[in-house]
């Protein structure tokens, strides 16, 4: 019958397993499909990803290879395309004429759990950016595809990844920030430093947080900065994309100043909340012309009462159906690695700033935004500055 093989092994075995499957005749399709799902990390840099692609193609053709990125299986990630292309009202303003900036946040409260061995060799940059964050970015920024066929969509996605302006090696400190969590706390609980985690080197320089500013060299996005941040042991678990619109050029209303108003913002909530929120100005009732900032929310749960999925179930089903739309093509993976290559190079040495576990990351991340007169989208007001006392040693 049909078969797919799911390689959730140590990455160093991906090529070897594919080889052995080939030698045993298990990748030959004789009227039945033979597919191989490859987990991430797909290589550890551009060169190794290319090598792995070449290795896999010795026993498999591209149509048999399914490079999984579980973010693409998330309903809310797929909804980015529906939001943009099944509605007429967003696309006309989805460009640099109206959009000021975009922020993509993937924040986790968890530490490295039992994966310290893997994580300490990977770090936040490799673990999250070339894969999950690049997927979110490409879906938000891509041009409408000609159809929903797998390669039409992936062609558009890869164009975006290739449009990302390379960060010059000497300018990395200006465009990107890394950090490692030190001891801290959340919800009254003491949280140990990263270096104290299981299977993590005591003198580890691995980053558990990254933030960066990217720019896209294309007609639609020229001049719109795209800010990314991701990290472990942050103040809240939240994945969201915030689209910040430009301010109105001039305000008609007496005694209001454009500077006092918060710009319109559309936030796509990926998780744990699933939905979207629109921020805009409304008149505060009363005799004076005061403008307040209000929010309109859409929550999936209110309409669809669907159980949340992790993404994997949908992706395995698609693999059985032979639909590769939500899987990464070789060129996408390679383009993702190219984006972070200068950062990997620059961060081979140097000091990694620390941040308190349970905070929003290192001060350098705030400074990165401040240089552009911007701030990270406020996610939690209460937890940001919580102080927690470590337990007394016994
Ligand atoms: C994985 C990373 O791919 O994604 C983990 O290796 C990370 O480090 C996880 O925690 C995040 O996934 P989710 O679905 O919880 O956002």
Tab-separated table of C-alpha atoms and ligand atoms in Angstrom:
chain	number	residue	atom	x	y	z
A	1	UNK	CA	0.000	0.000	0.000
A	2	UNK	CA	0.924	3.625	0.337
A	3	UNK	CA	3.461	4.670	2.928
A	4	UNK	CA	4.983	7.782	4.363
A	5	UNK	CA	7.967	7.819	6.631
A	6	UNK	CA	8.191	10.485	9.295
A	7	UNK	CA	11.759	11.367	10.204
A	8	UNK	CA	11.571	12.933	13.649
A	9	UNK	CA	15.080	11.706	14.331
A	10	UNK	CA	18.226	13.575	15.245
A	11	UNK	CA	18.929	15.820	12.231
A	12	UNK	CA	22.254	14.105	11.531
A	13	UNK	CA	20.312	10.964	10.522
A	14	UNK	CA	17.956	12.538	7.953
A	15	UNK	CA	20.248	11.855	4.997
A	16	UNK	CA	21.319	8.442	6.254
A	17	UNK	CA	17.754	7.256	6.849
A	18	UNK	CA	16.700	8.411	3.370
A	19	UNK	CA	19.698	6.557	1.912
A	20	UNK	CA	18.838	3.351	3.712
A	21	UNK	CA	15.178	3.601	2.721
A	22	UNK	CA	16.334	3.999	-0.875
A	23	UNK	CA	18.723	1.046	-0.670
A	24	UNK	CA	15.994	-1.143	0.776
A	25	UNK	CA	13.751	-0.206	-2.161
A	26	UNK	CA	11.303	1.556	0.126
A	27	UNK	CA	11.288	4.838	-1.784
A	28	UNK	CA	10.357	3.287	-5.134
A	29	UNK	CA	6.828	4.172	-6.152
A	30	UNK	CA	5.121	1.343	-8.030
A	31	UNK	CA	1.562	2.518	-8.221
A	32	UNK	CA	1.682	3.436	-4.536
A	33	UNK	CA	3.155	6.546	-3.010
A	34	UNK	CA	6.292	6.669	-0.925
A	35	UNK	CA	6.797	9.988	0.861
A	36	UNK	CA	9.184	11.161	3.508
A	37	UNK	CA	8.411	13.856	6.055
A	38	UNK	CA	11.509	15.582	7.379
A	39	UNK	CA	11.361	17.401	10.689
A	40	UNK	CA	13.289	20.539	11.405
A	41	UNK	CA	16.015	21.658	11.792
A	42	UNK	CA	16.689	21.239	8.109
A	43	UNK	CA	20.455	21.750	8.265
A	44	UNK	CA	22.154	24.227	10.559
A	45	UNK	CA	23.099	26.828	7.964
A	46	UNK	CA	22.819	27.465	4.237
A	47	UNK	CA	25.657	25.131	3.229
A	48	UNK	CA	24.410	22.198	5.298
A	49	UNK	CA	20.810	22.702	4.085
A	50	UNK	CA	22.029	22.541	0.473
A	51	UNK	CA	24.016	19.435	1.267
A	52	UNK	CA	21.018	17.788	2.902
A	53	UNK	CA	18.793	18.652	-0.061
A	54	UNK	CA	21.336	17.042	-2.378
A	55	UNK	CA	21.620	13.994	-0.131
A	56	UNK	CA	17.845	13.465	-0.010
A	57	UNK	CA	17.531	13.771	-3.759
A	58	UNK	CA	19.807	10.772	-4.215
A	59	UNK	CA	16.979	8.469	-3.178
A	60	UNK	CA	13.908	10.722	-3.447
A	61	UNK	CA	12.515	13.198	-5.915
A	62	UNK	CA	11.326	16.614	-4.713
A	63	UNK	CA	7.674	15.518	-4.933
A	64	UNK	CA	8.339	12.803	-2.345
A	65	UNK	CA	9.976	15.136	0.166
A	66	UNK	CA	7.771	16.900	2.722
A	67	UNK	CA	9.760	19.353	4.849
A	68	UNK	CA	7.504	20.011	7.787
A	69	UNK	CA	7.009	23.346	9.506
A	70	UNK	CA	4.196	22.850	11.960
A	71	UNK	CA	3.376	26.582	11.901
A	72	UNK	CA	1.898	26.096	8.454
A	73	UNK	CA	-0.584	23.590	9.870
A	74	UNK	CA	-2.020	26.115	12.303
A	75	UNK	CA	-5.501	27.311	11.352
A	76	UNK	CA	-4.669	30.903	12.139
A	77	UNK	CA	-1.567	30.824	9.952
A	78	UNK	CA	-3.603	29.509	7.032
A	79	UNK	CA	-6.156	32.192	7.777
A	80	UNK	CA	-3.586	34.827	6.806
A	81	UNK	CA	-4.194	33.866	3.181
A	82	UNK	CA	-7.971	33.839	3.596
A	83	UNK	CA	-7.933	37.186	5.325
A	84	UNK	CA	-5.867	38.732	2.581
A	85	UNK	CA	-7.230	37.068	-0.519
A	86	UNK	CA	-10.866	36.234	0.253
A	87	UNK	CA	-11.708	39.752	1.383
A	88	UNK	CA	-11.669	42.817	-0.784
A	89	UNK	CA	-11.052	45.364	1.945
A	90	UNK	CA	-7.533	44.520	3.083
A	91	UNK	CA	-5.496	44.193	-0.112
A	92	UNK	CA	-5.904	47.794	-1.334
A	93	UNK	CA	-4.233	49.101	1.823
A	94	UNK	CA	-1.725	46.241	2.185
A	95	UNK	CA	1.315	48.175	0.996
A	96	UNK	CA	3.799	50.890	1.836
A	97	UNK	CA	1.303	53.668	1.055
A	98	UNK	CA	-0.711	52.756	4.134
A	99	UNK	CA	1.397	50.439	6.261
A	100	UNK	CA	3.994	51.983	8.536
A	101	UNK	CA	5.589	48.822	9.887
A	102	UNK	CA	4.987	45.178	10.704
A	103	UNK	CA	5.896	43.344	13.895
A	104	UNK	CA	5.972	39.588	14.192
A	105	UNK	CA	6.220	38.217	17.721
A	106	UNK	CA	6.615	34.584	18.689
A	107	UNK	CA	7.013	34.674	22.444
A	108	UNK	CA	7.142	31.633	24.678
A	109	UNK	CA	6.986	31.391	28.454
A	110	UNK	CA	8.538	27.934	28.455
A	111	UNK	CA	12.250	27.394	28.837
A	112	UNK	CA	14.046	24.644	26.942
A	113	UNK	CA	12.248	21.865	28.852
A	114	UNK	CA	13.966	18.506	28.264
A	115	UNK	CA	15.455	19.637	24.926
A	116	UNK	CA	18.523	21.396	26.301
A	117	UNK	CA	20.859	19.070	24.363
A	118	UNK	CA	19.391	20.059	21.000
A	119	UNK	CA	18.608	23.657	21.879
A	120	UNK	CA	22.060	24.514	23.150
A	121	UNK	CA	23.483	23.670	19.723
A	122	UNK	CA	20.674	25.468	17.868
A	123	UNK	CA	19.628	28.630	19.718
A	124	UNK	CA	16.621	30.846	19.077
A	125	UNK	CA	17.867	32.102	15.726
A	126	UNK	CA	18.132	28.698	14.055
A	127	UNK	CA	15.260	27.156	15.991
A	128	UNK	CA	12.628	29.736	15.034
A	129	UNK	CA	13.677	32.259	12.402
A	130	UNK	CA	14.525	30.553	9.076
A	131	UNK	CA	11.475	28.339	9.453
A	132	UNK	CA	8.460	29.484	11.498
A	133	UNK	CA	9.089	33.219	11.350
A	134	UNK	CA	9.980	33.199	7.664
A	135	UNK	CA	6.729	31.365	6.966
A	136	UNK	CA	4.720	33.987	8.807
A	137	UNK	CA	6.580	36.790	7.073
A	138	UNK	CA	6.179	35.330	3.595
A	139	UNK	CA	2.445	34.754	4.022
A	140	UNK	CA	1.907	38.280	5.259
A	141	UNK	CA	3.979	39.881	2.532
A	142	UNK	CA	3.570	37.723	-0.580
A	143	UNK	CA	1.719	38.752	-3.724
A	144	UNK	CA	-1.604	37.034	-4.436
A	145	UNK	CA	-0.797	33.689	-6.097
A	146	UNK	CA	-2.422	32.788	-9.432
A	147	UNK	CA	-4.142	29.854	-7.773
A	148	UNK	CA	-4.003	27.843	-4.597
A	149	UNK	CA	-1.853	25.160	-6.218
A	150	UNK	CA	1.105	24.210	-4.025
A	151	UNK	CA	3.791	25.579	-6.297
A	152	UNK	CA	1.941	28.798	-7.127
A	153	UNK	CA	1.801	29.682	-3.431
A	154	UNK	CA	5.339	28.568	-2.734
A	155	UNK	CA	6.657	30.527	-5.721
A	156	UNK	CA	5.203	33.687	-4.199
A	157	UNK	CA	6.537	32.866	-0.737
A	158	UNK	CA	10.050	32.288	-1.967
A	159	UNK	CA	10.000	35.573	-3.871
A	160	UNK	CA	9.456	37.354	-0.566
A	161	UNK	CA	12.270	35.510	1.142
A	162	UNK	CA	14.573	36.477	-1.695
A	163	UNK	CA	13.430	40.096	-1.452
A	164	UNK	CA	14.711	40.398	2.122
A	165	UNK	CA	17.579	42.863	2.101
A	166	UNK	CA	20.740	41.077	3.225
A	167	UNK	CA	22.031	42.521	6.491
A	168	UNK	CA	25.656	43.586	5.935
A	169	UNK	CA	27.947	41.670	8.304
A	170	UNK	CA	29.384	44.840	9.855
A	171	UNK	CA	25.877	46.214	10.538
A	172	UNK	CA	24.469	43.201	12.353
A	173	UNK	CA	24.544	44.963	15.771
A	174	UNK	CA	22.435	47.728	14.293
A	175	UNK	CA	19.796	45.392	12.851
A	176	UNK	CA	19.707	42.457	15.214
A	177	UNK	CA	19.837	41.647	18.898
A	178	UNK	CA	20.303	38.405	20.777
A	179	UNK	CA	19.863	37.549	24.431
A	180	UNK	CA	20.005	34.678	26.891
A	181	UNK	CA	17.720	34.388	29.880
A	182	UNK	CA	19.165	34.790	33.313
A	183	UNK	CA	17.324	33.949	36.522
A	184	UNK	CA	14.006	35.696	36.959
A	185	UNK	CA	10.437	34.889	37.694
A	186	UNK	CA	6.849	34.797	36.605
A	187	UNK	CA	3.577	34.514	38.504
A	188	UNK	CA	5.469	34.576	41.802
A	189	UNK	CA	7.650	31.632	40.822
A	190	UNK	CA	11.410	31.697	40.632
A	191	UNK	CA	12.803	30.710	37.229
A	192	UNK	CA	16.436	29.562	36.962
A	193	UNK	CA	18.869	30.894	34.380
A	194	UNK	CA	19.335	29.186	31.020
A	195	UNK	CA	22.792	27.941	31.930
A	196	UNK	CA	21.285	25.990	34.819
A	197	UNK	CA	18.932	24.027	32.519
A	198	UNK	CA	19.431	20.302	31.976
A	199	UNK	CA	21.987	19.414	29.244
A	200	UNK	CA	22.998	23.045	28.735
A	201	UNK	CA	26.682	23.982	28.933
A	202	UNK	CA	27.476	25.968	32.073
A	203	UNK	CA	29.325	28.542	29.964
A	204	UNK	CA	26.830	28.476	27.079
A	205	UNK	CA	26.735	31.408	24.672
A	206	UNK	CA	23.556	30.189	23.004
A	207	UNK	CA	20.894	32.822	22.503
A	208	UNK	CA	17.359	32.183	23.740
A	209	UNK	CA	16.024	35.453	22.314
A	210	UNK	CA	16.438	37.241	19.012
A	211	UNK	CA	14.974	40.398	17.583
A	212	UNK	CA	15.727	41.954	14.235
A	213	UNK	CA	14.713	44.539	11.737
A	214	UNK	CA	14.320	43.453	8.130
A	215	UNK	CA	13.422	45.268	4.937
A	216	UNK	CA	11.939	43.938	1.735
A	217	UNK	CA	13.287	45.077	-1.588
A	218	UNK	CA	10.169	45.086	-3.680
A	219	UNK	CA	7.563	47.516	-4.930
A	220	UNK	CA	4.871	46.760	-2.348
A	221	UNK	CA	7.035	46.887	0.770
A	222	UNK	CA	9.813	49.372	0.012
A	223	UNK	CA	10.458	51.456	3.127
A	224	UNK	CA	8.316	49.371	5.494
A	225	UNK	CA	10.415	47.925	8.318
A	226	UNK	CA	9.548	44.417	9.442
A	227	UNK	CA	10.472	43.668	13.036
A	228	UNK	CA	10.762	40.124	14.319
A	229	UNK	CA	11.199	38.955	17.889
A	230	UNK	CA	11.130	35.527	19.416
A	231	UNK	CA	12.346	34.058	22.648
A	232	UNK	CA	11.963	31.597	25.444
A	233	UNK	CA	11.026	32.432	29.027
A	234	UNK	CA	9.354	35.669	28.030
A	235	UNK	CA	6.549	37.340	29.945
A	236	UNK	CA	3.739	35.762	27.967
A	237	UNK	CA	3.024	33.076	25.436
A	238	UNK	CA	1.851	34.856	22.355
A	239	UNK	CA	2.280	34.604	18.608
A	240	UNK	CA	0.953	37.576	16.744
A	241	UNK	CA	1.485	39.742	13.711
A	242	UNK	CA	0.825	43.430	14.224
A	243	UNK	CA	0.305	45.565	11.154
A	244	UNK	CA	0.728	49.198	12.068
A	245	UNK	CA	-0.837	51.721	9.697
A	246	UNK	CA	0.396	55.217	8.986
A	247	UNK	CA	-1.081	58.122	10.879
A	248	UNK	CA	-3.608	60.351	9.134
A	249	UNK	CA	-1.700	63.140	7.411
A	250	UNK	CA	-3.671	65.898	9.098
A	251	UNK	CA	-6.255	66.080	11.856
A	252	UNK	CA	-9.358	68.135	11.419
A	253	UNK	CA	-10.553	67.972	14.943
A	254	UNK	CA	-10.078	70.895	17.262
A	255	UNK	CA	-7.766	70.397	20.221
A	256	UNK	CA	-6.509	67.046	19.063
A	257	UNK	CA	-3.000	66.418	17.904
A	258	UNK	CA	-2.021	63.719	15.493
A	259	UNK	CA	0.803	62.778	17.831
A	260	UNK	CA	-1.611	62.032	20.663
A	261	UNK	CA	-3.453	59.406	18.694
A	262	UNK	CA	-2.376	55.813	18.480
A	263	UNK	CA	-2.114	54.719	14.851
A	264	UNK	CA	-4.536	52.150	13.473
A	265	UNK	CA	-3.363	48.651	13.990
A	266	UNK	CA	-4.514	45.262	12.794
A	267	UNK	CA	-3.291	42.417	14.959
A	268	UNK	CA	-3.518	38.848	13.748
A	269	UNK	CA	-3.551	36.608	16.800
A	270	UNK	CA	-2.056	33.253	15.966
A	271	UNK	CA	-1.892	31.738	19.471
A	272	UNK	CA	-2.968	31.179	22.197
A	273	UNK	CA	-5.770	33.580	21.244
A	274	UNK	CA	-6.942	32.905	17.732
A	275	UNK	CA	-8.514	35.746	15.860
A	276	UNK	CA	-7.827	39.339	15.013
A	277	UNK	CA	-8.172	42.758	16.532
A	278	UNK	CA	-8.474	46.143	14.893
A	279	UNK	CA	-7.471	49.316	16.735
A	280	UNK	CA	-8.906	52.626	15.628
A	281	UNK	CA	-10.004	56.007	16.904
A	282	UNK	CA	-13.575	56.805	17.997
A	283	UNK	CA	-15.182	59.882	19.438
A	284	UNK	CA	-15.423	59.875	23.196
A	285	UNK	CA	-19.085	60.711	23.982
A	286	UNK	CA	-19.534	64.224	25.324
A	287	UNK	CA	-19.568	67.836	24.261
A	288	UNK	CA	-15.844	67.934	23.553
A	289	UNK	CA	-14.309	66.469	20.427
A	290	UNK	CA	-12.076	63.949	22.157
A	291	UNK	CA	-10.851	60.916	20.309
A	292	UNK	CA	-10.284	57.647	22.119
A	293	UNK	CA	-8.602	54.492	20.912
A	294	UNK	CA	-10.930	51.509	20.694
A	295	UNK	CA	-10.547	47.900	19.680
A	296	UNK	CA	-12.721	45.536	17.677
A	297	UNK	CA	-12.077	41.846	18.234
A	298	UNK	CA	-12.819	38.702	16.325
A	299	UNK	CA	-12.226	35.407	18.120
A	300	UNK	CA	-12.387	32.111	16.260
A	301	UNK	CA	-13.956	30.391	19.198
A	302	UNK	CA	-16.992	32.672	19.180
A	303	UNK	CA	-17.879	31.591	15.671
A	304	UNK	CA	-16.484	28.187	14.969
A	305	UNK	CA	-16.170	26.404	18.342
A	306	UNK	CA	-13.349	24.397	16.916
A	307	UNK	CA	-10.777	22.573	18.972
A	308	UNK	CA	-7.314	24.017	18.664
A	309	UNK	CA	-4.871	21.887	16.761
A	310	UNK	CA	-1.109	21.919	16.983
A	311	UNK	CA	-0.672	21.867	13.224
A	312	UNK	CA	0.791	18.392	12.911
A	313	UNK	CA	-2.468	16.516	12.357
A	314	UNK	CA	-3.400	18.669	9.368
A	315	UNK	CA	0.063	18.345	7.866
A	316	UNK	CA	0.199	14.558	8.097
A	317	UNK	CA	-3.216	14.382	6.478
A	318	UNK	CA	-2.042	16.656	3.648
A	319	UNK	CA	1.020	14.480	3.143
A	320	UNK	CA	-1.250	11.457	2.697
A	321	UNK	CA	-3.283	13.422	0.164
A	322	UNK	CA	-0.108	14.482	-1.652
A	323	UNK	CA	-0.772	18.171	-1.063
A	324	UNK	CA	2.535	19.912	-0.478
A	325	UNK	CA	1.122	23.448	-0.181
A	326	UNK	CA	1.887	23.633	3.515
A	327	UNK	CA	5.350	22.127	3.303
A	328	UNK	CA	8.600	23.878	2.596
A	329	UNK	CA	10.224	23.501	-0.772
A	330	UNK	CA	14.013	23.190	-1.001
A	331	UNK	CA	14.427	26.744	-2.306
A	332	UNK	CA	12.360	28.167	0.568
A	333	UNK	CA	14.510	26.463	3.167
A	334	UNK	CA	17.670	27.687	1.480
A	335	UNK	CA	16.325	31.243	1.198
A	336	UNK	CA	15.463	31.189	4.924
A	337	UNK	CA	19.009	30.207	5.836
A	338	UNK	CA	20.451	32.905	3.571
A	339	UNK	CA	18.567	35.553	5.545
A	340	UNK	CA	20.156	34.592	8.834
A	341	UNK	CA	23.622	33.766	7.462
A	342	UNK	CA	25.180	37.169	8.359
A	343	UNK	CA	23.798	36.895	11.888
A	344	UNK	CA	25.167	33.392	12.327
A	345	UNK	CA	28.556	34.655	11.214
A	346	UNK	CA	28.536	37.746	13.431
A	347	UNK	CA	27.333	35.866	16.491
A	348	UNK	CA	30.072	33.255	16.443
A	349	UNK	CA	31.780	35.357	19.060
A	350	UNK	CA	31.053	38.245	21.351
A	351	UNK	CA	29.036	38.693	24.471
A	352	UNK	CA	25.401	37.605	24.663
A	353	UNK	CA	23.323	40.066	26.677
A	354	UNK	CA	21.094	38.550	29.338
A	355	UNK	CA	17.500	39.241	30.261
A	356	UNK	CA	15.475	38.175	33.257
A	357	UNK	CA	13.368	35.086	32.707
A	358	UNK	CA	9.757	36.253	32.672
A	359	UNK	CA	10.552	39.641	31.100
A	360	UNK	CA	10.210	40.861	27.514
A	361	UNK	CA	13.831	40.287	26.552
A	362	UNK	CA	17.051	42.278	26.774
A	363	UNK	CA	17.187	46.076	26.928
A	364	UNK	CA	18.966	45.980	23.546
A	365	UNK	CA	15.687	44.859	21.918
A	366	UNK	CA	13.914	47.937	23.245
A	367	UNK	CA	16.809	50.069	21.984
A	368	UNK	CA	16.548	48.533	18.509
A	369	UNK	CA	13.009	49.901	18.273
A	370	UNK	CA	13.793	53.176	20.014
A	371	UNK	CA	16.368	53.964	17.317
A	372	UNK	CA	13.437	54.048	14.868
A	373	UNK	CA	11.199	55.957	17.290
A	374	UNK	CA	9.025	52.907	17.700
A	375	UNK	CA	8.102	50.473	20.461
A	376	UNK	CA	7.349	46.792	20.518
A	377	UNK	CA	3.668	46.182	20.424
A	378	UNK	CA	2.408	46.166	23.986
A	379	UNK	CA	1.263	42.706	24.858
A	380	UNK	CA	1.063	42.698	28.590
A	381	UNK	CA	1.026	45.799	30.704
A	382	UNK	CA	0.946	44.186	34.102
A	383	UNK	CA	3.601	41.541	33.844
A	384	UNK	CA	6.353	43.546	32.286
A	385	UNK	CA	7.993	44.832	35.416
A	386	UNK	CA	7.001	42.188	37.906
A	387	UNK	CA	9.689	41.583	40.500
A	388	UNK	CA	10.053	38.141	41.977
A	389	UNK	CA	12.142	37.088	44.928
A	390	UNK	CA	14.096	33.840	44.513
A	391	UNK	CA	13.290	31.155	47.110
A	392	UNK	CA	15.643	30.996	50.100
A	393	UNK	CA	18.181	28.211	49.766
A	394	UNK	CA	17.761	25.489	52.379
B	1	LIG	C1	9.505	24.290	17.595
B	1	LIG	C2	10.762	24.744	18.278
B	1	LIG	O1	9.716	24.121	16.221
B	1	LIG	O2	8.477	25.237	17.818
B	1	LIG	C3	10.500	24.915	19.767
B	1	LIG	O3	11.791	23.802	18.078
B	1	LIG	C4	9.337	25.845	19.991
B	1	LIG	O4	11.663	25.390	20.435
B	1	LIG	C5	8.128	25.407	19.165
B	1	LIG	O5	9.015	25.805	21.363
B	1	LIG	C6	7.018	26.423	19.231
B	1	LIG	O6	5.864	25.870	18.683
B	1	LIG	P1	4.422	26.333	19.137
B	1	LIG	O7	3.494	25.572	18.254
B	1	LIG	O8	4.302	25.983	20.581
B	1	LIG	O9	4.394	27.806	18.907
